[in-house]
PDB file of C-alpha atoms in Angstrom:
ATOM      1  CA  MET A   1       0.252  -0.302  -0.097  1.00 41.00           C
ATOM      2  CA  LYS A   2       2.628   2.220   0.875  1.00 46.00           C
ATOM      3  CA  ARG A   3       4.573   1.434  -1.993  1.00 47.00           C
ATOM      4  CA  GLY A   4       1.574   2.417  -4.193  1.00 55.00           C
ATOM      5  CA  VAL A   5       1.222   5.909  -2.679  1.00 51.00           C
ATOM      6  CA  HIS A   6       5.216   6.505  -3.215  1.00 58.00           C
ATOM      7  CA  THR A   7       4.671   5.790  -7.034  1.00 59.00           C
ATOM      8  CA  ILE A   8       1.858   8.073  -7.219  1.00 60.00           C
ATOM      9  CA  GLY A   9       3.678  10.636  -5.773  1.00 65.00           C
ATOM     10  CA  ALA A  10       6.465  10.233  -7.885  1.00 64.00           C
ATOM     11  CA  ALA A  11       4.473  10.386 -11.009  1.00 65.00           C
ATOM     12  CA  LEU A  12       2.770  13.546  -9.774  1.00 62.00           C
ATOM     13  CA  LEU A  13       6.237  15.109  -9.121  1.00 61.00           C
ATOM     14  CA  ALA A  14       7.451  14.164 -12.618  1.00 64.00           C
ATOM     15  CA  ALA A  15       3.952  15.893 -13.908  1.00 62.00           C
ATOM     16  CA  MET A  16       4.420  18.634 -12.324  1.00 63.00           C
ATOM     17  CA  LEU A  17       8.104  19.310 -13.202  1.00 63.00           C
ATOM     18  CA  ALA A  18       7.380  18.360 -16.930  1.00 66.00           C
ATOM     19  CA  GLY A  19       4.744  21.200 -16.374  1.00 66.00           C
ATOM     20  CA  SER A  20       7.078  23.674 -15.137  1.00 66.00           C
ATOM     21  CA  ALA A  21       9.542  22.942 -17.962  1.00 65.00           C
ATOM     22  CA  ALA A  22       6.766  23.474 -20.577  1.00 63.00           C
ATOM     23  CA  ALA A  23       5.921  26.569 -18.583  1.00 61.00           C
ATOM     24  CA  GLN A  24       9.558  27.659 -18.595  1.00 66.00           C
ATOM     25  CA  ASP A  25       9.807  27.166 -22.375  1.00 65.00           C
ATOM     26  CA  ALA A  26       6.505  28.974 -23.232  1.00 58.00           C
ATOM     27  CA  ALA A  27       7.766  31.745 -21.223  1.00 57.00           C
ATOM     28  CA  ALA A  28      11.224  31.631 -22.950  1.00 53.00           C
ATOM     29  CA  ILE A  29       9.682  31.561 -26.092  1.00 57.00           C
ATOM     30  CA  ALA A  30       7.110  34.488 -25.609  1.00 53.00           C
ATOM     31  CA  ASP A  31      10.085  36.490 -24.336  1.00 52.00           C
ATOM     32  CA  GLU A  32      11.940  36.107 -27.828  1.00 53.00           C
ATOM     33  CA  GLN A  33       8.833  36.834 -29.469  1.00 46.00           C
ATOM     34  CA  ASP A  34       8.593  39.955 -27.900  1.00 43.00           C
ATOM     35  CA  ARG A  35      12.421  40.777 -28.333  1.00 43.00           C
ATOM     36  CA  ALA A  36      11.814  40.166 -32.049  1.00 41.00           C
ATOM     37  CA  ALA A  37       9.053  42.188 -32.243  1.00 41.00           C
ATOM     38  CA  ALA A  38      10.927  45.142 -30.693  1.00 42.00           C
ATOM     39  CA  ILE A  39      13.638  44.640 -32.919  1.00 49.00           C
ATOM     40  CA  ALA A  40      11.039  44.744 -36.031  1.00 61.00           C
ATOM     41  CA  ALA A  41       9.139  47.774 -34.631  1.00 71.00           C
ATOM     42  CA  ARG A  42      12.652  49.708 -34.431  1.00 87.00           C
ATOM     43  CA  ASP A  43      12.713  49.043 -38.097  1.00 96.00           C
ATOM     44  CA  TRP A  44      10.043  51.321 -38.963  1.00 98.00           C
ATOM     45  CA  ARG A  45       9.450  55.146 -38.593  1.00 98.00           C
ATOM     46  CA  SER A  46       6.168  56.744 -38.601  1.00 98.00           C
ATOM     47  CA  VAL A  47       5.532  59.555 -40.978  1.00 98.00           C
ATOM     48  CA  ALA A  48       4.422  62.723 -38.859  1.00 98.00           C
ATOM     49  CA  PRO A  49       0.867  63.858 -39.751  1.00 98.00           C
ATOM     50  CA  ASP A  50       2.102  67.564 -40.446  1.00 98.00           C
ATOM     51  CA  ASN A  51       4.477  66.075 -42.633  1.00 98.00           C
ATOM     52  CA  LEU A  52       1.767  63.828 -44.616  1.00 98.00           C
ATOM     53  CA  LEU A  53       0.321  65.025 -47.879  1.00 98.00           C
ATOM     54  CA  ILE A  54      -2.745  63.342 -48.966  1.00 98.00           C
ATOM     55  CA  ILE A  55      -3.350  63.643 -52.632  1.00 98.00           C
ATOM     56  CA  ASP A  56      -6.611  62.094 -53.571  1.00 98.00           C
ATOM     57  CA  THR A  57      -6.980  61.606 -57.750  1.00 98.00           C
ATOM     58  CA  ASN A  58      -9.330  60.122 -59.965  1.00 98.00           C
ATOM     59  CA  LYS A  59      -7.018  57.177 -60.190  1.00 98.00           C
ATOM     60  CA  GLY A  60      -6.264  56.787 -56.768  1.00 98.00           C
ATOM     61  CA  ARG A  61      -4.598  58.101 -53.684  1.00 98.00           C
ATOM     62  CA  ILE A  62      -0.886  59.318 -53.243  1.00 98.00           C
ATOM     63  CA  LEU A  63       0.839  60.033 -50.291  1.00 98.00           C
ATOM     64  CA  VAL A  64       3.833  62.300 -50.204  1.00 98.00           C
ATOM     65  CA  GLU A  65       5.992  62.738 -46.833  1.00 98.00           C
ATOM     66  CA  MET A  66       7.261  66.567 -47.271  1.00 98.00           C
ATOM     67  CA  THR A  67      10.714  67.571 -46.298  1.00 98.00           C
ATOM     68  CA  PRO A  68      10.564  70.765 -44.327  1.00 98.00           C
ATOM     69  CA  GLU A  69      14.345  70.625 -43.775  1.00 97.00           C
ATOM     70  CA  ALA A  70      15.073  70.894 -47.346  1.00 98.00           C
ATOM     71  CA  ALA A  71      12.504  73.738 -48.491  1.00 98.00           C
ATOM     72  CA  PRO A  72      10.673  74.870 -45.357  1.00 98.00           C
ATOM     73  CA  GLY A  73       9.192  77.700 -47.493  1.00 98.00           C
ATOM     74  CA  HIS A  74       7.821  75.643 -50.024  1.00 98.00           C
ATOM     75  CA  VAL A  75       6.608  73.046 -47.386  1.00 98.00           C
ATOM     76  CA  ALA A  76       4.576  75.629 -45.799  1.00 98.00           C
ATOM     77  CA  ARG A  77       3.211  76.924 -48.860  1.00 98.00           C
ATOM     78  CA  ILE A  78       1.731  73.715 -49.698  1.00 98.00           C
ATOM     79  CA  ARG A  79       0.507  73.011 -46.276  1.00 98.00           C
ATOM     80  CA  LEU A  80      -1.291  76.533 -46.493  1.00 98.00           C
ATOM     81  CA  LEU A  81      -2.977  76.038 -49.844  1.00 98.00           C
ATOM     82  CA  ALA A  82      -3.831  72.151 -48.877  1.00 98.00           C
ATOM     83  CA  LYS A  83      -5.782  73.435 -45.549  1.00 98.00           C
ATOM     84  CA  ALA A  84      -7.454  76.017 -47.790  1.00 98.00           C
ATOM     85  CA  GLY A  85      -8.935  73.544 -50.110  1.00 98.00           C
ATOM     86  CA  PHE A  86      -6.835  75.240 -52.818  1.00 98.00           C
ATOM     87  CA  TYR A  87      -5.719  72.164 -54.759  1.00 98.00           C
ATOM     88  CA  ASP A  88      -9.284  70.183 -54.434  1.00 98.00           C
ATOM     89  CA  GLY A  89     -10.385  69.408 -58.392  1.00 98.00           C
ATOM     90  CA  ILE A  90      -7.279  70.955 -60.051  1.00 98.00           C
ATOM     91  CA  PRO A  91      -5.983  68.894 -63.048  1.00 98.00           C
ATOM     92  CA  TRP A  92      -2.700  67.261 -63.758  1.00 98.00           C
ATOM     93  CA  HIS A  93      -2.523  69.674 -66.794  1.00 98.00           C
ATOM     94  CA  ARG A  94       0.995  68.664 -67.823  1.00 98.00           C
ATOM     95  CA  VAL A  95       2.162  64.907 -67.978  1.00 98.00           C
ATOM     96  CA  ILE A  96       4.948  63.245 -70.041  1.00 98.00           C
ATOM     97  CA  ASP A  97       5.491  59.559 -69.692  1.00 97.00           C
ATOM     98  CA  GLY A  98       9.163  59.032 -68.736  1.00 96.00           C
ATOM     99  CA  PHE A  99       9.334  62.375 -66.851  1.00 98.00           C
ATOM    100  CA  MET A 100       6.822  63.817 -64.618  1.00 98.00           C
ATOM    101  CA  ALA A 101       3.424  64.902 -63.894  1.00 98.00           C
ATOM    102  CA  GLN A 102       2.560  68.430 -62.969  1.00 98.00           C
ATOM    103  CA  THR A 103      -0.600  70.132 -61.282  1.00 98.00           C
ATOM    104  CA  GLY A 104      -1.238  72.931 -58.931  1.00 98.00           C
ATOM    105  CA  ASP A 105      -2.916  75.398 -61.680  1.00 98.00           C
ATOM    106  CA  PRO A 106      -6.148  76.492 -60.845  1.00 97.00           C
ATOM    107  CA  LEU A 107      -6.668  77.765 -64.872  1.00 97.00           C
ATOM    108  CA  GLY A 108      -5.486  74.174 -65.949  1.00 95.00           C
ATOM    109  CA  THR A 109      -3.197  75.892 -68.775  1.00 94.00           C
ATOM    110  CA  GLY A 110       0.157  76.350 -67.230  1.00 95.00           C
ATOM    111  CA  GLU A 111      -0.540  79.978 -66.536  1.00 95.00           C
ATOM    112  CA  GLY A 112      -2.063  80.010 -63.320  1.00 97.00           C
ATOM    113  CA  GLN A 113      -1.155  80.157 -59.802  1.00 97.00           C
ATOM    114  CA  SER A 114      -2.433  81.071 -55.907  1.00 98.00           C
ATOM    115  CA  TRP A 115      -3.049  84.421 -54.818  1.00 97.00           C
ATOM    116  CA  HIS A 116       0.043  84.339 -52.544  1.00 98.00           C
ATOM    117  CA  PRO A 117       3.537  85.755 -53.616  1.00 98.00           C
ATOM    118  CA  ASP A 118       6.141  83.952 -55.275  1.00 98.00           C
ATOM    119  CA  LEU A 119       8.460  81.929 -53.250  1.00 98.00           C
ATOM    120  CA  LYS A 120      12.276  82.455 -52.845  1.00 98.00           C
ATOM    121  CA  ALA A 121      13.985  79.510 -54.304  1.00 98.00           C
ATOM    122  CA  GLU A 122      15.382  76.648 -52.225  1.00 98.00           C
ATOM    123  CA  PHE A 123      17.243  74.715 -54.672  1.00 98.00           C
ATOM    124  CA  THR A 124      19.711  73.604 -51.731  1.00 98.00           C
ATOM    125  CA  PHE A 125      19.871  73.577 -48.652  1.00 98.00           C
ATOM    126  CA  ARG A 126      22.457  73.230 -45.418  1.00 97.00           C
ATOM    127  CA  ARG A 127      22.678  70.060 -43.385  1.00 96.00           C
ATOM    128  CA  ASP A 128      24.501  69.795 -39.970  1.00 96.00           C
ATOM    129  CA  ALA A 129      25.657  66.790 -37.772  1.00 94.00           C
ATOM    130  CA  GLN A 130      22.126  66.810 -36.339  1.00 94.00           C
ATOM    131  CA  THR A 131      20.125  66.348 -39.454  1.00 94.00           C
ATOM    132  CA  PRO A 132      19.015  62.646 -39.868  1.00 91.00           C
ATOM    133  CA  PHE A 133      21.204  61.331 -42.712  1.00 96.00           C
ATOM    134  CA  ALA A 134      21.965  57.822 -43.800  1.00 97.00           C
ATOM    135  CA  PRO A 135      24.607  57.575 -46.343  1.00 97.00           C
ATOM    136  CA  VAL A 136      24.515  54.816 -49.282  1.00 97.00           C
ATOM    137  CA  ALA A 137      27.691  55.959 -51.424  1.00 96.00           C
ATOM    138  CA  ALA A 138      30.549  58.200 -51.049  1.00 94.00           C
ATOM    139  CA  PRO A 139      31.742  58.948 -54.453  1.00 93.00           C
ATOM    140  CA  ALA A 140      34.995  61.373 -54.296  1.00 92.00           C
ATOM    141  CA  GLY A 141      34.200  64.563 -52.333  1.00 92.00           C
ATOM    142  CA  ALA A 142      30.496  63.936 -51.757  1.00 96.00           C
ATOM    143  CA  LEU A 143      27.937  61.524 -49.923  1.00 97.00           C
ATOM    144  CA  ILE A 144      24.965  60.395 -51.201  1.00 98.00           C
ATOM    145  CA  GLY A 145      22.348  59.112 -48.929  1.00 98.00           C
ATOM    146  CA  PHE A 146      18.827  59.598 -47.518  1.00 98.00           C
ATOM    147  CA  MET A 147      17.144  62.111 -45.081  1.00 97.00           C
ATOM    148  CA  GLN A 148      14.121  60.610 -44.217  1.00 96.00           C
ATOM    149  CA  SER A 149      12.608  59.173 -47.459  1.00 98.00           C
ATOM    150  CA  LEU A 150      14.233  61.900 -49.491  1.00 98.00           C
ATOM    151  CA  PRO A 151      17.245  60.726 -51.583  1.00 98.00           C
ATOM    152  CA  VAL A 152      19.981  63.399 -50.821  1.00 98.00           C
ATOM    153  CA  GLN A 153      23.343  64.543 -52.351  1.00 98.00           C
ATOM    154  CA  THR A 154      25.631  66.673 -49.821  1.00 98.00           C
ATOM    155  CA  GLN A 155      29.381  67.381 -48.928  1.00 97.00           C
ATOM    156  CA  PRO A 156      30.796  65.005 -46.487  1.00 96.00           C
ATOM    157  CA  ASP A 157      30.630  65.384 -42.547  1.00 95.00           C
ATOM    158  CA  ALA A 158      34.241  66.158 -42.446  1.00 95.00           C
ATOM    159  CA  VAL A 159      33.784  69.531 -44.011  1.00 96.00           C
ATOM    160  CA  MET A 160      31.547  71.064 -41.249  1.00 97.00           C
ATOM    161  CA  ALA A 161      34.686  71.476 -39.305  1.00 96.00           C
ATOM    162  CA  THR A 162      35.592  73.982 -41.879  1.00 96.00           C
ATOM    163  CA  THR A 163      32.559  76.274 -42.030  1.00 97.00           C
ATOM    164  CA  ALA A 164      31.557  79.020 -39.975  1.00 97.00           C
ATOM    165  CA  ASP A 165      27.849  77.281 -39.452  1.00 96.00           C
ATOM    166  CA  ARG A 166      28.975  73.965 -39.018  1.00 97.00           C
ATOM    167  CA  LYS A 167      26.997  72.693 -41.763  1.00 97.00           C
ATOM    168  CA  VAL A 168      27.527  71.710 -45.391  1.00 97.00           C
ATOM    169  CA  HIS A 169      25.736  72.105 -48.757  1.00 96.00           C
ATOM    170  CA  ALA A 170      22.937  69.519 -49.963  1.00 98.00           C
ATOM    171  CA  TRP A 171      20.360  68.924 -52.263  1.00 98.00           C
ATOM    172  CA  GLY A 172      17.689  66.757 -52.923  1.00 98.00           C
ATOM    173  CA  LEU A 173      18.091  64.198 -56.125  1.00 98.00           C
ATOM    174  CA  TYR A 174      15.337  63.712 -58.739  1.00 98.00           C
ATOM    175  CA  CYS A 175      14.526  60.273 -58.297  1.00 98.00           C
ATOM    176  CA  PRO A 176      11.252  58.672 -58.957  1.00 98.00           C
ATOM    177  CA  GLY A 177       8.228  59.954 -56.711  1.00 98.00           C
ATOM    178  CA  VAL A 178      10.206  63.114 -55.755  1.00 98.00           C
ATOM    179  CA  ALA A 179       8.192  66.147 -55.118  1.00 98.00           C
ATOM    180  CA  GLY A 180       9.455  69.414 -57.262  1.00 98.00           C
ATOM    181  CA  MET A 181       7.809  72.781 -57.564  1.00 98.00           C
ATOM    182  CA  ALA A 182       7.252  74.176 -60.756  1.00 98.00           C
ATOM    183  CA  ARG A 183       8.571  77.719 -61.693  1.00 98.00           C
ATOM    184  CA  ASP A 184       9.115  80.322 -64.828  1.00 97.00           C
ATOM    185  CA  ASP A 185      12.446  81.164 -66.137  1.00 96.00           C
ATOM    186  CA  ALA A 186      13.139  83.164 -62.842  1.00 98.00           C
ATOM    187  CA  PRO A 187      14.389  81.222 -60.094  1.00 98.00           C
ATOM    188  CA  ASP A 188      12.323  82.825 -57.296  1.00 98.00           C
ATOM    189  CA  SER A 189       9.053  82.185 -59.443  1.00 98.00           C
ATOM    190  CA  ALA A 190       7.583  79.169 -57.735  1.00 98.00           C
ATOM    191  CA  ASN A 191       4.070  79.689 -56.220  1.00 98.00           C
ATOM    192  CA  SER A 192       1.559  76.793 -56.388  1.00 98.00           C
ATOM    193  CA  GLN A 193       2.349  74.498 -58.953  1.00 98.00           C
ATOM    194  CA  PHE A 194       4.012  71.169 -58.455  1.00 98.00           C
ATOM    195  CA  PHE A 195       5.215  67.954 -60.234  1.00 98.00           C
ATOM    196  CA  LEU A 196       5.695  64.399 -59.032  1.00 98.00           C
ATOM    197  CA  MET A 197       8.372  62.328 -60.832  1.00 98.00           C
ATOM    198  CA  ARG A 198       7.279  59.517 -62.804  1.00 98.00           C
ATOM    199  CA  GLN A 199      11.194  58.592 -63.461  1.00 97.00           C
ATOM    200  CA  PRO A 200      14.617  60.017 -62.691  1.00 98.00           C
ATOM    201  CA  TYR A 201      15.547  62.912 -64.247  1.00 97.00           C
ATOM    202  CA  PRO A 202      19.148  64.337 -62.535  1.00 97.00           C
ATOM    203  CA  ALA A 203      19.134  67.240 -65.077  1.00 97.00           C
ATOM    204  CA  LEU A 204      16.627  69.157 -62.470  1.00 98.00           C
ATOM    205  CA  GLU A 205      18.907  68.965 -59.620  1.00 98.00           C
ATOM    206  CA  LYS A 206      19.677  72.146 -57.909  1.00 98.00           C
ATOM    207  CA  ARG A 207      17.237  74.053 -60.528  1.00 98.00           C
ATOM    208  CA  TYR A 208      13.868  73.159 -59.200  1.00 98.00           C
ATOM    209  CA  THR A 209      13.121  73.086 -55.411  1.00 98.00           C
ATOM    210  CA  ILE A 210      12.624  69.591 -53.960  1.00 98.00           C
ATOM    211  CA  TRP A 211      10.048  69.617 -51.478  1.00 98.00           C
ATOM    212  CA  GLY A 212       9.301  65.934 -50.727  1.00 98.00           C
ATOM    213  CA  ARG A 213       8.733  62.206 -51.838  1.00 98.00           C
ATOM    214  CA  VAL A 214       5.843  60.342 -52.775  1.00 98.00           C
ATOM    215  CA  VAL A 215       5.856  57.220 -50.198  1.00 98.00           C
ATOM    216  CA  SER A 216       2.596  55.579 -51.254  1.00 98.00           C
ATOM    217  CA  GLY A 217       1.098  55.628 -54.646  1.00 98.00           C
ATOM    218  CA  LEU A 218       3.820  55.882 -57.256  1.00 98.00           C
ATOM    219  CA  ASP A 219       1.904  53.782 -59.361  1.00 98.00           C
ATOM    220  CA  VAL A 220      -0.994  56.108 -59.247  1.00 98.00           C
ATOM    221  CA  VAL A 221       1.519  58.888 -60.408  1.00 98.00           C
ATOM    222  CA  ARG A 222       2.696  56.578 -63.484  1.00 98.00           C
ATOM    223  CA  ALA A 223      -1.278  55.916 -64.171  1.00 98.00           C
ATOM    224  CA  LEU A 224      -1.957  59.530 -64.893  1.00 98.00           C
ATOM    225  CA  LYS A 225      -3.143  60.420 -68.297  1.00 98.00           C
ATOM    226  CA  PHE A 226      -0.192  61.731 -70.121  1.00 98.00           C
ATOM    227  CA  SER A 227       0.270  63.595 -73.359  1.00 97.00           C
ATOM    228  CA  PRO A 228       2.176  62.471 -76.623  1.00 94.00           C
ATOM    229  CA  ASN A 229       2.692  65.946 -77.538  1.00 94.00           C
ATOM    230  CA  PRO A 230       6.249  67.482 -76.730  1.00 92.00           C
ATOM    231  CA  ASP A 231       4.867  70.236 -74.529  1.00 95.00           C
ATOM    232  CA  GLY A 232       3.026  67.472 -72.317  1.00 97.00           C
ATOM    233  CA  ILE A 233      -0.240  69.579 -72.063  1.00 97.00           C
ATOM    234  CA  VAL A 234      -2.774  66.937 -71.570  1.00 98.00           C
ATOM    235  CA  THR A 235      -6.626  66.907 -72.951  1.00 97.00           C
ATOM    236  CA  ASP A 236      -9.117  66.183 -70.771  1.00 97.00           C
ATOM    237  CA  PRO A 237      -6.697  65.193 -67.593  1.00 98.00           C
ATOM    238  CA  ASP A 238      -7.075  63.271 -64.698  1.00 98.00           C
ATOM    239  CA  ARG A 239      -7.693  65.389 -61.714  1.00 98.00           C
ATOM    240  CA  MET A 240      -6.877  65.654 -58.001  1.00 98.00           C
ATOM    241  CA  THR A 241     -10.192  65.452 -56.041  1.00 98.00           C
ATOM    242  CA  ARG A 242      -8.993  66.513 -52.329  1.00 98.00           C
ATOM    243  CA  VAL A 243      -5.657  67.336 -51.406  1.00 98.00           C
ATOM    244  CA  ARG A 244      -4.890  67.673 -47.367  1.00 98.00           C
ATOM    245  CA  VAL A 245      -2.245  67.415 -44.904  1.00 98.00           C
ATOM    246  CA  ALA A 246      -3.007  64.645 -42.397  1.00 98.00           C
ATOM    247  CA  GLY A 247      -2.607  66.756 -39.388  1.00 98.00           C
ATOM    248  CA  ASP A 248      -5.428  68.801 -40.474  1.00 98.00           C
ATOM    249  CA  LEU A 249      -7.791  65.891 -40.368  1.00 98.00           C
ATOM    250  CA  ALA A 250      -9.438  64.221 -37.653  1.00 96.00           C
ATOM    251  CA  GLU A 251      -7.588  61.254 -36.271  1.00 92.00           C
ATOM    252  CA  GLY A 252     -10.097  58.760 -37.460  1.00 93.00           C
ATOM    253  CA  GLU A 253      -9.505  60.261 -41.057  1.00 95.00           C
ATOM    254  CA  ARG A 254      -5.600  60.035 -40.878  1.00 95.00           C
ATOM    255  CA  PRO A 255      -3.512  57.134 -42.725  1.00 97.00           C
ATOM    256  CA  SER A 256      -0.988  55.472 -40.595  1.00 96.00           C
ATOM    257  CA  VAL A 257       2.264  55.424 -42.686  1.00 98.00           C
ATOM    258  CA  ARG A 258       5.320  53.702 -41.644  1.00 98.00           C
ATOM    259  CA  VAL A 259       8.601  53.722 -43.531  1.00 98.00           C
ATOM    260  CA  LEU A 260      11.507  51.570 -43.329  1.00 98.00           C
ATOM    261  CA  SER A 261      13.831  53.420 -41.081  1.00 98.00           C
ATOM    262  CA  THR A 262      17.263  54.386 -42.358  1.00 97.00           C
ATOM    263  CA  ASP A 263      18.843  53.782 -38.930  1.00 96.00           C
ATOM    264  CA  SER A 264      18.009  50.337 -39.158  1.00 97.00           C
ATOM    265  CA  ALA A 265      20.001  47.073 -40.011  1.00 97.00           C
ATOM    266  CA  ARG A 266      17.447  46.039 -42.378  1.00 98.00           C
ATOM    267  CA  PHE A 267      17.833  49.286 -44.276  1.00 98.00           C
ATOM    268  CA  ARG A 268      21.299  48.544 -44.809  1.00 98.00           C
ATOM    269  CA  THR A 269      20.842  45.167 -45.864  1.00 98.00           C
ATOM    270  CA  LEU A 270      18.321  46.548 -48.449  1.00 98.00           C
ATOM    271  CA  VAL A 271      21.227  48.913 -49.580  1.00 98.00           C
ATOM    272  CA  GLU A 272      23.870  46.077 -50.023  1.00 97.00           C
ATOM    273  CA  ARG A 273      21.238  43.908 -51.964  1.00 97.00           C
ATOM    274  CA  THR A 274      20.519  46.773 -54.062  1.00 97.00           C
ATOM    275  CA  ARG A 275      24.156  47.652 -54.737  1.00 96.00           C
ATOM    276  CA  ALA A 276      24.998  43.975 -55.335  1.00 97.00           C
ATOM    277  CA  ALA A 277      22.143  43.736 -58.016  1.00 96.00           C
ATOM    278  CA  ARG A 278      22.812  46.697 -59.863  1.00 95.00           C
ATOM    279  CA  GLY A 279      26.624  46.809 -59.882  1.00 95.00           C
ATOM    280  CA  ALA A 280      28.347  49.530 -61.479  1.00 92.00           C
ATOM    281  CA  ASP A 281      24.710  51.237 -62.251  1.00 93.00           C
ATOM    282  CA  PHE A 282      23.799  51.484 -58.615  1.00 96.00           C
ATOM    283  CA  SER A 283      22.429  54.705 -57.568  1.00 95.00           C
ATOM    284  CA  ALA A 284      20.097  56.109 -54.624  1.00 97.00           C
ATOM    285  CA  CYS A 285      17.452  55.851 -57.093  1.00 97.00           C
ATOM    286  CA  ASP A 286      17.495  52.289 -57.515  1.00 97.00           C
ATOM    287  CA  ILE A 287      16.356  51.964 -53.396  1.00 97.00           C
ATOM    288  CA  GLU A 288      12.665  51.691 -52.992  1.00 96.00           C
ATOM    289  CA  LEU A 289      11.917  51.923 -49.194  1.00 97.00           C
ATOM    290  CA  PRO A 290       9.231  49.752 -47.935  1.00 98.00           C
ATOM    291  CA  VAL A 291       6.503  51.335 -46.680  1.00 98.00           C
ATOM    292  CA  GLU A 292       3.179  50.151 -44.419  1.00 98.00           C
ATOM    293  CA  VAL A 293      -0.037  52.014 -44.896  1.00 97.00           C
ATOM    294  CA  ASP A 294      -2.916  51.571 -42.324  1.00 94.00           C
TER     295      ASP A 294
END
């Protein structure tokens, strides 16, 4: 009788120990999953609502991350006009396949603008050590990389020690999706018209102000009706239906946008894989940052 009780007690103890080990294993797995989730979360950067321009068109939605560090005056103008509803209903009056799509003219002819004064050119900007910047290439005497989602070329950081303001010269690169400001021949003549790049076009760099980049909806930009004519003027063009800055909308109306962080190991892996695939033809325009939109 005692022997049977001892046997049952041993079996119960073994079961308890096995259960404890299983619980410890489950807890360890949960901890590892939590750590993995935390690392994955650090891979992403949320776009600030005040820097997210929502362009709804008859072809779909385009989301642009504005970059006030590169062009504060132009970003302020876009915010102002979007809040006023100025862009609602305006056509994409000039679209050239393999180049860009232009809009922002209330007349739809290329001759119109807003009632606000023209803007001072911001073709380049000054970058300091605190400006978020992730280099991806270092040609002689320069750095090429990303400032948030915007591809940028700049002087090397070492030059900061030799300048009075401890900053260096920088400018955006006209890669696909980059947002630029249209103007007349005069450098300081941009007003309300802007364009979104369908393809890369480096000849525009340091000649037209860059104020942001499409982070979602580049397929929509490329789907806009284009003109077969050299001037690019479109007959019966597509239109913007509503344009707003996310920060001006109620929280329930705002999309949540996360872009792969250029500070992450995942970004470095993306750069190296892209460089290996492209070889000598590699450029910052080849890097497509993953985006999540909710």
